[in-house]
Amino acid sequence: MMKKLSKILLVMALTLTVFFAMMAVASAATIKSVEAGVAADAGRTISVTVEYGSPEAAQQSTVLVVKSGTALATLQDSDIKYIDQEAVTDTAVTYTFKLLEADRTGAYDVYVGGTGVDAPEDTSFSFDTKKIIGTITVLGDATKATAVATDASAISVNGTVKADGTYAIEVGQGTYTVVLGKAGYLYKTYENVAANAAEVNLGEITLIGGDFSGDGVIDIDDLNGVLMNYKGKVAEFDMNDDDVVDIDELNAVLGNYKAEAAKAYN
Ligand SMILES: [Ca+2]
Ligand SMILES: [Ca+2]
């Protein structure tokens, strides 16, 4: 980890040196093309091709990628999404790279330069945002339901659930595990959801009530919880948001007793 950080700091220092050097010698650098999401894993592979006036004019080429709007003057380590340097042996240099999975949405600025370049040239690219949508049916306030998409790197994106139960999770292109839930209900899991279209609709699901402990099974813990809080105003055990733990909750536990999240929705 420290080694990696040191390397980043070293490349940063080199880059800043290059940026300063650019001001001293005048020459031309042109970003010929920036292509984002052209490969099989579209949305992650970026290709930046830079053309220089001559190989001698830009002995070192540098490319820096940051989120759009990042101020270079106050650049932090965490702002750097990609940075690299190449020796220029031709007039064109192509960088092909991937961003982290967490950085698959939104717009980015690309800066290129080199020794012998008068000013860093910049351009930008953006990834398409995909939407995972559907409808959650629950008793009471649907806006208290949750819709979360998690990628292979365990990075999660929270969606929004409207009062009518419709939800939308905005993600970058990729494959996700989507979990829908609400306090007092068995969560519903969708595995391997491929977000590869503008909208991916998971359809309507009615959540099964009675899991107040949130452990994915409706059992004695949930029954005891409802009985101990019976006629109480305890939000944790109130699945229909009527401000009382009563027959509704008891019926849900008894009616769905022994139901498990992993099987109940199949
Ligand atoms: Ca439970
Ligand atoms: Ca209630």
PDB file of C-alpha atoms and ligand atoms in Angstrom:
ATOM      1  CA  MET A   1       0.000   0.000   0.000  1.00  0.00           C
ATOM      2  CA  MET A   2       2.758   2.441   1.009  1.00  0.00           C
ATOM      3  CA  LYS A   3       4.791   1.395  -1.985  1.00  0.00           C
ATOM      4  CA  LYS A   4       1.885   2.102  -4.292  1.00  0.00           C
ATOM      5  CA  LEU A   5       1.303   5.493  -2.658  1.00  0.00           C
ATOM      6  CA  SER A   6       4.976   6.390  -3.028  1.00  0.00           C
ATOM      7  CA  LYS A   7       4.798   5.487  -6.693  1.00  0.00           C
ATOM      8  CA  ILE A   8       1.758   7.692  -7.151  1.00  0.00           C
ATOM      9  CA  LEU A   9       3.490  10.569  -5.382  1.00  0.00           C
ATOM     10  CA  LEU A  10       6.573  10.077  -7.548  1.00  0.00           C
ATOM     11  CA  VAL A  11       4.535  10.114 -10.749  1.00  0.00           C
ATOM     12  CA  MET A  12       2.695  13.180  -9.447  1.00  0.00           C
ATOM     13  CA  ALA A  13       5.963  14.976  -8.775  1.00  0.00           C
ATOM     14  CA  LEU A  14       7.203  14.047 -12.247  1.00  0.00           C
ATOM     15  CA  THR A  15       3.982  15.294 -13.725  1.00  0.00           C
ATOM     16  CA  LEU A  16       4.130  18.625 -11.982  1.00  0.00           C
ATOM     17  CA  THR A  17       7.722  18.972 -13.222  1.00  0.00           C
ATOM     18  CA  VAL A  18       6.479  18.242 -16.713  1.00  0.00           C
ATOM     19  CA  PHE A  19       3.685  20.801 -16.411  1.00  0.00           C
ATOM     20  CA  PHE A  20       6.200  23.447 -15.389  1.00  0.00           C
ATOM     21  CA  ALA A  21       8.568  22.384 -18.174  1.00  0.00           C
ATOM     22  CA  MET A  22       5.731  22.770 -20.664  1.00  0.00           C
ATOM     23  CA  MET A  23       5.581  26.474 -20.003  1.00  0.00           C
ATOM     24  CA  ALA A  24       9.244  26.951 -20.918  1.00  0.00           C
ATOM     25  CA  VAL A  25       9.392  25.424 -24.394  1.00  0.00           C
ATOM     26  CA  ALA A  26       6.794  26.050 -27.037  1.00  0.00           C
ATOM     27  CA  SER A  27       5.571  23.259 -29.235  1.00  0.00           C
ATOM     28  CA  ALA A  28       2.310  21.691 -30.244  1.00  0.00           C
ATOM     29  CA  ALA A  29       0.482  18.760 -28.722  1.00  0.00           C
ATOM     30  CA  THR A  30      -2.901  17.698 -29.950  1.00  0.00           C
ATOM     31  CA  ILE A  31      -5.236  15.171 -28.468  1.00  0.00           C
ATOM     32  CA  LYS A  32      -6.121  13.221 -31.555  1.00  0.00           C
ATOM     33  CA  SER A  33      -8.818  11.090 -30.009  1.00  0.00           C
ATOM     34  CA  VAL A  34     -10.319   9.978 -26.750  1.00  0.00           C
ATOM     35  CA  GLU A  35     -12.479   6.907 -26.823  1.00  0.00           C
ATOM     36  CA  ALA A  36     -14.280   5.694 -23.747  1.00  0.00           C
ATOM     37  CA  GLY A  37     -16.005   2.375 -23.611  1.00  0.00           C
ATOM     38  CA  VAL A  38     -15.053   0.936 -26.969  1.00  0.00           C
ATOM     39  CA  ALA A  39     -13.864  -2.466 -25.807  1.00  0.00           C
ATOM     40  CA  ALA A  40     -15.740  -5.572 -24.760  1.00  0.00           C
ATOM     41  CA  ASP A  41     -16.027  -4.272 -21.226  1.00  0.00           C
ATOM     42  CA  ALA A  42     -17.503  -1.035 -22.530  1.00  0.00           C
ATOM     43  CA  GLY A  43     -17.634   1.740 -20.033  1.00  0.00           C
ATOM     44  CA  ARG A  44     -14.283   0.997 -18.456  1.00  0.00           C
ATOM     45  CA  THR A  45     -11.599   0.899 -21.133  1.00  0.00           C
ATOM     46  CA  ILE A  46     -10.429   4.301 -22.328  1.00  0.00           C
ATOM     47  CA  SER A  47      -8.066   5.008 -25.152  1.00  0.00           C
ATOM     48  CA  VAL A  48      -6.341   8.395 -25.455  1.00  0.00           C
ATOM     49  CA  THR A  49      -4.180   9.132 -28.479  1.00  0.00           C
ATOM     50  CA  VAL A  50      -1.938  12.187 -28.398  1.00  0.00           C
ATOM     51  CA  GLU A  51      -0.129  13.670 -31.372  1.00  0.00           C
ATOM     52  CA  TYR A  52       3.005  15.751 -30.916  1.00  0.00           C
ATOM     53  CA  GLY A  53       4.702  18.145 -33.313  1.00  0.00           C
ATOM     54  CA  SER A  54       7.800  15.983 -33.366  1.00  0.00           C
ATOM     55  CA  PRO A  55       9.238  13.192 -31.277  1.00  0.00           C
ATOM     56  CA  GLU A  56      11.997  15.512 -30.084  1.00  0.00           C
ATOM     57  CA  ALA A  57       9.541  18.173 -29.011  1.00  0.00           C
ATOM     58  CA  ALA A  58       7.908  15.904 -26.488  1.00  0.00           C
ATOM     59  CA  GLN A  59      10.432  13.512 -25.064  1.00  0.00           C
ATOM     60  CA  GLN A  60       8.120  12.671 -22.228  1.00  0.00           C
ATOM     61  CA  SER A  61       4.388  12.489 -22.628  1.00  0.00           C
ATOM     62  CA  THR A  62       2.064  12.679 -19.648  1.00  0.00           C
ATOM     63  CA  VAL A  63      -1.618  11.950 -19.374  1.00  0.00           C
ATOM     64  CA  LEU A  64      -3.725  12.773 -16.339  1.00  0.00           C
ATOM     65  CA  VAL A  65      -7.396  11.911 -15.814  1.00  0.00           C
ATOM     66  CA  VAL A  66      -9.542  13.565 -13.137  1.00  0.00           C
ATOM     67  CA  LYS A  67     -13.269  13.987 -12.493  1.00  0.00           C
ATOM     68  CA  SER A  68     -14.636  16.889 -14.490  1.00  0.00           C
ATOM     69  CA  GLY A  69     -14.419  20.129 -12.589  1.00  0.00           C
ATOM     70  CA  THR A  70     -11.419  19.114 -10.449  1.00  0.00           C
ATOM     71  CA  ALA A  71      -9.085  22.087  -9.952  1.00  0.00           C
ATOM     72  CA  LEU A  72      -5.533  21.114 -10.878  1.00  0.00           C
ATOM     73  CA  ALA A  73      -4.109  23.748  -8.541  1.00  0.00           C
ATOM     74  CA  THR A  74      -5.484  21.892  -5.522  1.00  0.00           C
ATOM     75  CA  LEU A  75      -5.075  18.379  -6.841  1.00  0.00           C
ATOM     76  CA  GLN A  76      -5.288  15.657  -4.176  1.00  0.00           C
ATOM     77  CA  ASP A  77      -4.105  12.078  -4.423  1.00  0.00           C
ATOM     78  CA  SER A  78      -7.674  10.868  -4.471  1.00  0.00           C
ATOM     79  CA  ASP A  79      -8.492  13.165  -7.419  1.00  0.00           C
ATOM     80  CA  ILE A  80      -6.151  11.262  -9.717  1.00  0.00           C
ATOM     81  CA  LYS A  81      -8.147   8.612 -11.537  1.00  0.00           C
ATOM     82  CA  TYR A  82      -5.321   7.768 -13.923  1.00  0.00           C
ATOM     83  CA  ILE A  83      -1.855   9.102 -14.544  1.00  0.00           C
ATOM     84  CA  ASP A  84       0.997   7.859 -16.713  1.00  0.00           C
ATOM     85  CA  GLN A  85       4.115   8.943 -18.553  1.00  0.00           C
ATOM     86  CA  GLU A  86       5.596   7.538 -21.731  1.00  0.00           C
ATOM     87  CA  ALA A  87       8.785   8.278 -23.600  1.00  0.00           C
ATOM     88  CA  VAL A  88       7.865   9.638 -27.044  1.00  0.00           C
ATOM     89  CA  THR A  89       9.594   7.762 -29.824  1.00  0.00           C
ATOM     90  CA  ASP A  90       7.023   8.621 -32.460  1.00  0.00           C
ATOM     91  CA  THR A  91       4.826  11.652 -32.917  1.00  0.00           C
ATOM     92  CA  ALA A  92       1.822   9.782 -31.546  1.00  0.00           C
ATOM     93  CA  VAL A  93       1.347   8.134 -28.166  1.00  0.00           C
ATOM     94  CA  THR A  94      -1.692   6.058 -27.268  1.00  0.00           C
ATOM     95  CA  TYR A  95      -2.648   5.342 -23.694  1.00  0.00           C
ATOM     96  CA  THR A  96      -5.132   2.557 -23.074  1.00  0.00           C
ATOM     97  CA  PHE A  97      -6.298   2.135 -19.516  1.00  0.00           C
ATOM     98  CA  LYS A  98      -9.164   1.261 -17.234  1.00  0.00           C
ATOM     99  CA  LEU A  99     -10.643   3.221 -14.410  1.00  0.00           C
ATOM    100  CA  LEU A 100     -11.599   1.615 -11.113  1.00  0.00           C
ATOM    101  CA  GLU A 101     -15.063   0.113 -11.018  1.00  0.00           C
ATOM    102  CA  ALA A 102     -16.132   2.844  -8.628  1.00  0.00           C
ATOM    103  CA  ASP A 103     -15.340   5.392 -11.345  1.00  0.00           C
ATOM    104  CA  ARG A 104     -17.568   4.129 -14.103  1.00  0.00           C
ATOM    105  CA  THR A 105     -20.071   6.955 -14.162  1.00  0.00           C
ATOM    106  CA  GLY A 106     -19.963  10.657 -14.816  1.00  0.00           C
ATOM    107  CA  ALA A 107     -17.643  12.937 -16.742  1.00  0.00           C
ATOM    108  CA  TYR A 108     -13.870  13.134 -16.706  1.00  0.00           C
ATOM    109  CA  ASP A 109     -11.253  15.590 -17.880  1.00  0.00           C
ATOM    110  CA  VAL A 110      -8.149  14.344 -19.649  1.00  0.00           C
ATOM    111  CA  TYR A 111      -4.984  16.437 -19.603  1.00  0.00           C
ATOM    112  CA  VAL A 112      -2.003  15.617 -21.783  1.00  0.00           C
ATOM    113  CA  GLY A 113       1.353  17.263 -22.048  1.00  0.00           C
ATOM    114  CA  GLY A 114       5.027  16.605 -22.390  1.00  0.00           C
ATOM    115  CA  THR A 115       8.412  18.221 -22.151  1.00  0.00           C
ATOM    116  CA  GLY A 116       8.501  20.660 -25.030  1.00  0.00           C
ATOM    117  CA  VAL A 117       4.747  21.250 -25.040  1.00  0.00           C
ATOM    118  CA  ASP A 118       3.743  24.838 -24.414  1.00  0.00           C
ATOM    119  CA  ALA A 119       0.502  24.113 -22.593  1.00  0.00           C
ATOM    120  CA  PRO A 120      -1.328  21.001 -21.511  1.00  0.00           C
ATOM    121  CA  GLU A 121      -4.149  20.179 -23.836  1.00  0.00           C
ATOM    122  CA  ASP A 122      -7.357  19.042 -22.264  1.00  0.00           C
ATOM    123  CA  THR A 123     -10.498  17.291 -23.315  1.00  0.00           C
ATOM    124  CA  SER A 124     -13.158  15.259 -21.580  1.00  0.00           C
ATOM    125  CA  PHE A 125     -15.205  12.121 -21.856  1.00  0.00           C
ATOM    126  CA  SER A 126     -18.124  10.668 -19.971  1.00  0.00           C
ATOM    127  CA  PHE A 127     -19.663   7.319 -19.310  1.00  0.00           C
ATOM    128  CA  ASP A 128     -23.298   6.581 -19.933  1.00  0.00           C
ATOM    129  CA  THR A 129     -25.247   6.104 -16.746  1.00  0.00           C
ATOM    130  CA  LYS A 130     -27.405   2.995 -16.632  1.00  0.00           C
ATOM    131  CA  LYS A 131     -30.579   2.680 -14.568  1.00  0.00           C
ATOM    132  CA  ILE A 132     -31.776  -0.393 -12.735  1.00  0.00           C
ATOM    133  CA  ILE A 133     -35.484   0.088 -12.150  1.00  0.00           C
ATOM    134  CA  GLY A 134     -38.475  -1.784 -10.774  1.00  0.00           C
ATOM    135  CA  THR A 135     -41.318  -1.612  -8.292  1.00  0.00           C
ATOM    136  CA  ILE A 136     -41.364  -2.670  -4.637  1.00  0.00           C
ATOM    137  CA  THR A 137     -44.742  -3.409  -3.057  1.00  0.00           C
ATOM    138  CA  VAL A 138     -44.884  -3.083   0.728  1.00  0.00           C
ATOM    139  CA  LEU A 139     -47.425  -2.006   3.316  1.00  0.00           C
ATOM    140  CA  GLY A 140     -47.134   1.551   4.586  1.00  0.00           C
ATOM    141  CA  ASP A 141     -44.502   4.015   3.436  1.00  0.00           C
ATOM    142  CA  ALA A 142     -42.660   2.713   0.363  1.00  0.00           C
ATOM    143  CA  THR A 143     -40.084   5.497   0.586  1.00  0.00           C
ATOM    144  CA  LYS A 144     -38.690   3.668   3.634  1.00  0.00           C
ATOM    145  CA  ALA A 145     -37.782   0.745   1.367  1.00  0.00           C
ATOM    146  CA  THR A 146     -34.236   0.428   0.076  1.00  0.00           C
ATOM    147  CA  ALA A 147     -32.792  -0.575  -3.301  1.00  0.00           C
ATOM    148  CA  VAL A 148     -29.034  -1.163  -3.360  1.00  0.00           C
ATOM    149  CA  ALA A 149     -26.775  -2.351  -6.195  1.00  0.00           C
ATOM    150  CA  THR A 150     -23.370  -3.809  -5.295  1.00  0.00           C
ATOM    151  CA  ASP A 151     -20.622  -4.642  -7.795  1.00  0.00           C
ATOM    152  CA  ALA A 152     -17.931  -7.343  -7.722  1.00  0.00           C
ATOM    153  CA  SER A 153     -15.630  -5.008  -5.783  1.00  0.00           C
ATOM    154  CA  ALA A 154     -18.264  -4.708  -3.027  1.00  0.00           C
ATOM    155  CA  ILE A 155     -18.905  -1.086  -3.922  1.00  0.00           C
ATOM    156  CA  SER A 156     -22.560  -0.197  -3.398  1.00  0.00           C
ATOM    157  CA  VAL A 157     -24.857   2.375  -4.937  1.00  0.00           C
ATOM    158  CA  ASN A 158     -28.086   3.333  -3.178  1.00  0.00           C
ATOM    159  CA  GLY A 159     -31.160   3.873  -5.303  1.00  0.00           C
ATOM    160  CA  THR A 160     -34.189   5.982  -4.539  1.00  0.00           C
ATOM    161  CA  VAL A 161     -37.647   4.547  -3.877  1.00  0.00           C
ATOM    162  CA  LYS A 162     -40.679   6.720  -4.511  1.00  0.00           C
ATOM    163  CA  ALA A 163     -43.976   6.691  -2.619  1.00  0.00           C
ATOM    164  CA  ASP A 164     -45.552   4.534  -5.345  1.00  0.00           C
ATOM    165  CA  GLY A 165     -42.828   1.908  -4.840  1.00  0.00           C
ATOM    166  CA  THR A 166     -40.984   2.559  -8.071  1.00  0.00           C
ATOM    167  CA  TYR A 167     -37.237   2.635  -7.627  1.00  0.00           C
ATOM    168  CA  ALA A 168     -34.213   3.598  -9.703  1.00  0.00           C
ATOM    169  CA  ILE A 169     -30.540   2.874  -9.071  1.00  0.00           C
ATOM    170  CA  GLU A 170     -28.078   4.813 -11.247  1.00  0.00           C
ATOM    171  CA  VAL A 171     -24.959   2.786 -11.970  1.00  0.00           C
ATOM    172  CA  GLY A 172     -22.156   2.482 -14.462  1.00  0.00           C
ATOM    173  CA  GLN A 173     -22.138  -0.356 -16.959  1.00  0.00           C
ATOM    174  CA  GLY A 174     -21.412  -3.612 -15.162  1.00  0.00           C
ATOM    175  CA  THR A 175     -22.878  -6.563 -13.302  1.00  0.00           C
ATOM    176  CA  TYR A 176     -24.496  -6.089  -9.939  1.00  0.00           C
ATOM    177  CA  THR A 177     -26.205  -7.818  -7.061  1.00  0.00           C
ATOM    178  CA  VAL A 178     -29.379  -5.870  -6.301  1.00  0.00           C
ATOM    179  CA  VAL A 179     -30.986  -6.109  -2.862  1.00  0.00           C
ATOM    180  CA  LEU A 180     -34.430  -4.685  -2.096  1.00  0.00           C
ATOM    181  CA  GLY A 181     -35.656  -4.383   1.445  1.00  0.00           C
ATOM    182  CA  LYS A 182     -37.581  -2.573   4.118  1.00  0.00           C
ATOM    183  CA  ALA A 183     -37.457  -2.873   7.904  1.00  0.00           C
ATOM    184  CA  GLY A 184     -39.824  -5.714   8.855  1.00  0.00           C
ATOM    185  CA  TYR A 185     -39.572  -7.533   5.489  1.00  0.00           C
ATOM    186  CA  LEU A 186     -37.515 -10.365   4.039  1.00  0.00           C
ATOM    187  CA  TYR A 187     -35.024  -8.772   1.662  1.00  0.00           C
ATOM    188  CA  LYS A 188     -35.141  -9.770  -1.986  1.00  0.00           C
ATOM    189  CA  THR A 189     -31.866 -10.413  -3.840  1.00  0.00           C
ATOM    190  CA  TYR A 190     -31.323 -10.346  -7.609  1.00  0.00           C
ATOM    191  CA  GLU A 191     -27.969 -11.904  -8.576  1.00  0.00           C
ATOM    192  CA  ASN A 192     -25.944 -11.033 -11.686  1.00  0.00           C
ATOM    193  CA  VAL A 193     -28.002  -8.095 -12.883  1.00  0.00           C
ATOM    194  CA  ALA A 194     -26.318  -6.919 -16.094  1.00  0.00           C
ATOM    195  CA  ALA A 195     -26.633  -3.150 -16.412  1.00  0.00           C
ATOM    196  CA  ASN A 196     -25.899  -2.952 -20.115  1.00  0.00           C
ATOM    197  CA  ALA A 197     -28.876  -0.952 -21.372  1.00  0.00           C
ATOM    198  CA  ALA A 198     -30.071   2.542 -20.556  1.00  0.00           C
ATOM    199  CA  GLU A 199     -32.756   0.957 -18.373  1.00  0.00           C
ATOM    200  CA  VAL A 200     -32.852  -2.539 -16.918  1.00  0.00           C
ATOM    201  CA  ASN A 201     -36.273  -3.340 -15.455  1.00  0.00           C
ATOM    202  CA  LEU A 202     -36.393  -5.965 -12.681  1.00  0.00           C
ATOM    203  CA  GLY A 203     -40.193  -5.800 -12.578  1.00  0.00           C
ATOM    204  CA  GLU A 204     -42.525  -5.784  -9.588  1.00  0.00           C
ATOM    205  CA  ILE A 205     -41.864  -7.599  -6.334  1.00  0.00           C
ATOM    206  CA  THR A 206     -44.056  -7.826  -3.238  1.00  0.00           C
ATOM    207  CA  LEU A 207     -41.804  -8.045  -0.205  1.00  0.00           C
ATOM    208  CA  ILE A 208     -42.692 -10.703   2.355  1.00  0.00           C
ATOM    209  CA  GLY A 209     -43.325  -9.270   5.810  1.00  0.00           C
ATOM    210  CA  GLY A 210     -42.281 -10.605   9.212  1.00  0.00           C
ATOM    211  CA  ASP A 211     -38.468 -10.385   9.295  1.00  0.00           C
ATOM    212  CA  PHE A 212     -37.971  -7.705  11.909  1.00  0.00           C
ATOM    213  CA  SER A 213     -34.466  -8.804  12.872  1.00  0.00           C
ATOM    214  CA  GLY A 214     -33.340  -8.430   9.243  1.00  0.00           C
ATOM    215  CA  ASP A 215     -31.451 -11.746   9.221  1.00  0.00           C
ATOM    216  CA  GLY A 216     -33.269 -13.152   6.190  1.00  0.00           C
ATOM    217  CA  VAL A 217     -35.438 -15.623   8.081  1.00  0.00           C
ATOM    218  CA  ILE A 218     -38.758 -15.265   9.893  1.00  0.00           C
ATOM    219  CA  ASP A 219     -38.469 -17.167  13.139  1.00  0.00           C
ATOM    220  CA  ILE A 220     -38.764 -17.081  16.918  1.00  0.00           C
ATOM    221  CA  ASP A 221     -36.676 -13.879  17.193  1.00  0.00           C
ATOM    222  CA  ASP A 222     -39.181 -11.998  15.080  1.00  0.00           C
ATOM    223  CA  LEU A 223     -42.156 -13.491  16.919  1.00  0.00           C
ATOM    224  CA  ASN A 224     -40.698 -12.612  20.318  1.00  0.00           C
ATOM    225  CA  GLY A 225     -39.913  -9.100  19.123  1.00  0.00           C
ATOM    226  CA  VAL A 226     -43.485  -8.515  18.001  1.00  0.00           C
ATOM    227  CA  LEU A 227     -44.959 -10.017  21.175  1.00  0.00           C
ATOM    228  CA  MET A 228     -42.673  -8.035  23.478  1.00  0.00           C
ATOM    229  CA  ASN A 229     -43.530  -4.784  21.703  1.00  0.00           C
ATOM    230  CA  TYR A 230     -47.202  -5.586  21.168  1.00  0.00           C
ATOM    231  CA  LYS A 231     -49.377  -2.441  21.256  1.00  0.00           C
ATOM    232  CA  GLY A 232     -46.190  -0.390  21.482  1.00  0.00           C
ATOM    233  CA  LYS A 233     -45.088   2.412  19.199  1.00  0.00           C
ATOM    234  CA  VAL A 234     -41.786   0.895  18.103  1.00  0.00           C
ATOM    235  CA  ALA A 235     -40.791   1.782  14.539  1.00  0.00           C
ATOM    236  CA  GLU A 236     -38.471  -1.211  14.264  1.00  0.00           C
ATOM    237  CA  PHE A 237     -41.424  -3.596  14.647  1.00  0.00           C
ATOM    238  CA  ASP A 238     -43.982  -1.535  12.747  1.00  0.00           C
ATOM    239  CA  MET A 239     -44.001  -2.837   9.188  1.00  0.00           C
ATOM    240  CA  ASN A 240     -46.960  -0.791   7.873  1.00  0.00           C
ATOM    241  CA  ASP A 241     -46.089   2.581   9.417  1.00  0.00           C
ATOM    242  CA  ASP A 242     -49.346   3.011  11.354  1.00  0.00           C
ATOM    243  CA  ASP A 243     -47.396   3.743  14.546  1.00  0.00           C
ATOM    244  CA  VAL A 244     -48.434   0.609  16.389  1.00  0.00           C
ATOM    245  CA  VAL A 245     -47.187  -2.973  16.642  1.00  0.00           C
ATOM    246  CA  ASP A 246     -50.343  -5.042  16.501  1.00  0.00           C
ATOM    247  CA  ILE A 247     -52.235  -7.819  14.749  1.00  0.00           C
ATOM    248  CA  ASP A 248     -50.835  -6.783  11.334  1.00  0.00           C
ATOM    249  CA  GLU A 249     -47.282  -7.545  12.413  1.00  0.00           C
ATOM    250  CA  LEU A 250     -48.281 -10.672  14.337  1.00  0.00           C
ATOM    251  CA  ASN A 251     -50.149 -12.045  11.322  1.00  0.00           C
ATOM    252  CA  ALA A 252     -47.155 -11.359   9.079  1.00  0.00           C
ATOM    253  CA  VAL A 253     -44.817 -13.318  11.343  1.00  0.00           C
ATOM    254  CA  LEU A 254     -47.232 -16.219  11.815  1.00  0.00           C
ATOM    255  CA  GLY A 255     -48.362 -16.278   8.186  1.00  0.00           C
ATOM    256  CA  ASN A 256     -44.781 -16.366   6.858  1.00  0.00           C
ATOM    257  CA  TYR A 257     -43.209 -18.323   9.693  1.00  0.00           C
ATOM    258  CA  LYS A 258     -39.958 -20.091   8.700  1.00  0.00           C
ATOM    259  CA  ALA A 259     -39.819 -18.268   5.357  1.00  0.00           C
ATOM    260  CA  GLU A 260     -36.234 -17.548   4.242  1.00  0.00           C
ATOM    261  CA  ALA A 261     -35.029 -14.761   1.963  1.00  0.00           C
ATOM    262  CA  ALA A 262     -32.964 -17.173  -0.135  1.00  0.00           C
ATOM    263  CA  LYS A 263     -35.958 -19.361  -1.029  1.00  0.00           C
ATOM    264  CA  ALA A 264     -39.161 -17.456  -0.356  1.00  0.00           C
ATOM    265  CA  TYR A 265     -39.112 -15.493  -3.629  1.00  0.00           C
ATOM    266  CA  ASN A 266     -38.342 -18.404  -5.934  1.00  0.00           C
TER     267      ASN A 266
HETATM  268 CA    CA B   1     -35.615 -12.612  11.389  1.00  0.00          CA
HETATM  269 CA    CA B   2     -48.193  -1.512  12.398  1.00  0.00          CA
END
